């Protein structure tokens, strides 16, 4: 019902999501339409997928002929950055979208 591409739907299904949460139902269509969103919801409500899915949907249809950074997500903590990164990897599993995690305060390895 959110009009996502098959690779994203396949990943979402594999992650065990069946129906969108309220934050996802409200935000994903607006984000896909190119609207800015400022939203709040409790922990565990699906906020990360609510913004990652529209980002990835739009990236799937961008000209990828050059390797460019297309999106930067900034989080307040390393732990949250790691969580967002892991979810992004799972959602991008069946696409050509690549992700990187860059955090401060850790060894470069």
PDB file of C-alpha atoms in Angstrom:
ATOM      1  CA  UNK A   1       0.000   0.000   0.000  1.00  0.00           C
ATOM      2  CA  UNK A   2       3.020   2.321   0.307  1.00  0.00           C
ATOM      3  CA  UNK A   3       4.038   1.909  -3.361  1.00  0.00           C
ATOM      4  CA  UNK A   4       7.562   0.661  -2.754  1.00  0.00           C
ATOM      5  CA  UNK A   5       9.719  -1.165  -5.300  1.00  0.00           C
ATOM      6  CA  UNK A   6       9.947  -4.944  -5.302  1.00  0.00           C
ATOM      7  CA  UNK A   7      13.540  -5.116  -3.990  1.00  0.00           C
ATOM      8  CA  UNK A   8      12.560  -3.003  -0.973  1.00  0.00           C
ATOM      9  CA  UNK A   9       9.350  -4.937  -0.410  1.00  0.00           C
ATOM     10  CA  UNK A  10      11.325  -8.177  -0.526  1.00  0.00           C
ATOM     11  CA  UNK A  11      13.731  -6.892   2.139  1.00  0.00           C
ATOM     12  CA  UNK A  12      10.884  -5.548   4.285  1.00  0.00           C
ATOM     13  CA  UNK A  13       9.113  -8.888   4.075  1.00  0.00           C
ATOM     14  CA  UNK A  14      12.318 -10.734   4.966  1.00  0.00           C
ATOM     15  CA  UNK A  15      12.703  -8.505   8.037  1.00  0.00           C
ATOM     16  CA  UNK A  16       9.258  -9.643   9.194  1.00  0.00           C
ATOM     17  CA  UNK A  17       7.341  -6.431   8.589  1.00  0.00           C
ATOM     18  CA  UNK A  18       3.765  -7.102   7.477  1.00  0.00           C
ATOM     19  CA  UNK A  19       1.890  -3.846   7.949  1.00  0.00           C
ATOM     20  CA  UNK A  20       3.301  -0.341   8.305  1.00  0.00           C
ATOM     21  CA  UNK A  21       3.301   1.302  11.721  1.00  0.00           C
ATOM     22  CA  UNK A  22       1.377   4.570  12.160  1.00  0.00           C
ATOM     23  CA  UNK A  23       4.555   6.682  11.745  1.00  0.00           C
ATOM     24  CA  UNK A  24       5.417   4.786   8.565  1.00  0.00           C
ATOM     25  CA  UNK A  25       1.894   5.085   7.142  1.00  0.00           C
ATOM     26  CA  UNK A  26       1.953   8.832   7.645  1.00  0.00           C
ATOM     27  CA  UNK A  27       5.544   9.637   6.673  1.00  0.00           C
ATOM     28  CA  UNK A  28       6.460   7.344   3.784  1.00  0.00           C
ATOM     29  CA  UNK A  29       3.881   8.675   1.292  1.00  0.00           C
ATOM     30  CA  UNK A  30       4.800  12.288   2.138  1.00  0.00           C
ATOM     31  CA  UNK A  31       8.527  11.600   1.806  1.00  0.00           C
ATOM     32  CA  UNK A  32       8.008   9.797  -1.505  1.00  0.00           C
ATOM     33  CA  UNK A  33       6.185  12.888  -2.724  1.00  0.00           C
ATOM     34  CA  UNK A  34       9.270  14.958  -1.867  1.00  0.00           C
ATOM     35  CA  UNK A  35       7.818  16.663   1.190  1.00  0.00           C
ATOM     36  CA  UNK A  36       9.860  17.582   4.254  1.00  0.00           C
ATOM     37  CA  UNK A  37       8.836  15.846   7.451  1.00  0.00           C
ATOM     38  CA  UNK A  38       9.302  16.625  11.120  1.00  0.00           C
ATOM     39  CA  UNK A  39       7.863  13.775  13.175  1.00  0.00           C
ATOM     40  CA  UNK A  40       8.188  12.183  16.580  1.00  0.00           C
ATOM     41  CA  UNK A  41       7.251   8.741  17.824  1.00  0.00           C
ATOM     42  CA  UNK A  42       8.203   6.424  20.652  1.00  0.00           C
ATOM     43  CA  UNK A  43      11.159   4.052  20.556  1.00  0.00           C
ATOM     44  CA  UNK A  44      10.466   0.923  18.541  1.00  0.00           C
ATOM     45  CA  UNK A  45       7.733   2.516  16.441  1.00  0.00           C
ATOM     46  CA  UNK A  46       9.531   2.129  13.106  1.00  0.00           C
ATOM     47  CA  UNK A  47      10.921   5.638  12.662  1.00  0.00           C
ATOM     48  CA  UNK A  48      14.148   4.431  11.052  1.00  0.00           C
ATOM     49  CA  UNK A  49      12.332   2.523   8.313  1.00  0.00           C
ATOM     50  CA  UNK A  50       9.923   5.451   7.963  1.00  0.00           C
ATOM     51  CA  UNK A  51      12.729   7.637   6.629  1.00  0.00           C
ATOM     52  CA  UNK A  52      15.087   5.017   5.146  1.00  0.00           C
ATOM     53  CA  UNK A  53      12.505   3.421   2.857  1.00  0.00           C
ATOM     54  CA  UNK A  54      11.607   6.640   1.005  1.00  0.00           C
ATOM     55  CA  UNK A  55      15.297   7.555   0.761  1.00  0.00           C
ATOM     56  CA  UNK A  56      16.110   4.184  -0.776  1.00  0.00           C
ATOM     57  CA  UNK A  57      13.079   4.251  -3.058  1.00  0.00           C
ATOM     58  CA  UNK A  58      14.225   7.572  -4.483  1.00  0.00           C
ATOM     59  CA  UNK A  59      17.852   6.400  -4.750  1.00  0.00           C
ATOM     60  CA  UNK A  60      16.773   3.414  -6.824  1.00  0.00           C
ATOM     61  CA  UNK A  61      15.682   5.777  -9.583  1.00  0.00           C
ATOM     62  CA  UNK A  62      18.554   8.257  -9.481  1.00  0.00           C
ATOM     63  CA  UNK A  63      21.195   8.162 -12.199  1.00  0.00           C
ATOM     64  CA  UNK A  64      23.873   5.984 -10.631  1.00  0.00           C
ATOM     65  CA  UNK A  65      26.376   6.285 -13.476  1.00  0.00           C
ATOM     66  CA  UNK A  66      28.843   7.998 -11.132  1.00  0.00           C
ATOM     67  CA  UNK A  67      29.851   6.986  -7.649  1.00  0.00           C
ATOM     68  CA  UNK A  68      28.648   9.887  -5.541  1.00  0.00           C
ATOM     69  CA  UNK A  69      27.508  10.336  -1.986  1.00  0.00           C
ATOM     70  CA  UNK A  70      23.793  10.882  -2.318  1.00  0.00           C
ATOM     71  CA  UNK A  71      22.619  10.834   1.319  1.00  0.00           C
ATOM     72  CA  UNK A  72      24.232  11.563   4.670  1.00  0.00           C
ATOM     73  CA  UNK A  73      22.388  10.613   7.855  1.00  0.00           C
ATOM     74  CA  UNK A  74      23.707  12.231  11.014  1.00  0.00           C
ATOM     75  CA  UNK A  75      22.869  10.743  14.406  1.00  0.00           C
ATOM     76  CA  UNK A  76      23.696  11.970  17.912  1.00  0.00           C
ATOM     77  CA  UNK A  77      25.405   8.758  19.074  1.00  0.00           C
ATOM     78  CA  UNK A  78      27.600   5.967  17.686  1.00  0.00           C
ATOM     79  CA  UNK A  79      25.082   3.416  18.908  1.00  0.00           C
ATOM     80  CA  UNK A  80      22.233   4.997  16.967  1.00  0.00           C
ATOM     81  CA  UNK A  81      24.470   5.373  13.906  1.00  0.00           C
ATOM     82  CA  UNK A  82      25.253   1.667  14.082  1.00  0.00           C
ATOM     83  CA  UNK A  83      21.570   0.802  14.441  1.00  0.00           C
ATOM     84  CA  UNK A  84      20.586   2.943  11.437  1.00  0.00           C
ATOM     85  CA  UNK A  85      23.447   1.467   9.407  1.00  0.00           C
ATOM     86  CA  UNK A  86      22.410  -2.123  10.165  1.00  0.00           C
ATOM     87  CA  UNK A  87      18.801  -1.454   9.200  1.00  0.00           C
ATOM     88  CA  UNK A  88      19.939   0.314   6.024  1.00  0.00           C
ATOM     89  CA  UNK A  89      22.035  -2.724   5.065  1.00  0.00           C
ATOM     90  CA  UNK A  90      19.055  -5.029   5.538  1.00  0.00           C
ATOM     91  CA  UNK A  91      16.726  -2.782   3.528  1.00  0.00           C
ATOM     92  CA  UNK A  92      19.271  -2.353   0.708  1.00  0.00           C
ATOM     93  CA  UNK A  93      20.014  -6.090   0.520  1.00  0.00           C
ATOM     94  CA  UNK A  94      18.308  -6.617  -2.856  1.00  0.00           C
ATOM     95  CA  UNK A  95      19.377  -3.313  -4.409  1.00  0.00           C
ATOM     96  CA  UNK A  96      22.625  -1.813  -5.673  1.00  0.00           C
ATOM     97  CA  UNK A  97      22.544   0.794  -2.915  1.00  0.00           C
ATOM     98  CA  UNK A  98      25.688   0.782  -0.791  1.00  0.00           C
ATOM     99  CA  UNK A  99      26.049   2.115   2.737  1.00  0.00           C
ATOM    100  CA  UNK A 100      28.948   3.105   4.945  1.00  0.00           C
ATOM    101  CA  UNK A 101      29.200   3.754   8.665  1.00  0.00           C
ATOM    102  CA  UNK A 102      31.508   6.580   9.705  1.00  0.00           C
ATOM    103  CA  UNK A 103      31.819   7.411  13.400  1.00  0.00           C
ATOM    104  CA  UNK A 104      34.274   9.249  15.562  1.00  0.00           C
ATOM    105  CA  UNK A 105      36.082   7.948  18.591  1.00  0.00           C
ATOM    106  CA  UNK A 106      36.849   4.480  17.233  1.00  0.00           C
ATOM    107  CA  UNK A 107      39.965   2.999  15.611  1.00  0.00           C
ATOM    108  CA  UNK A 108      40.070   3.390  11.821  1.00  0.00           C
ATOM    109  CA  UNK A 109      40.133  -0.399  11.374  1.00  0.00           C
TER     110      UNK A 109
END
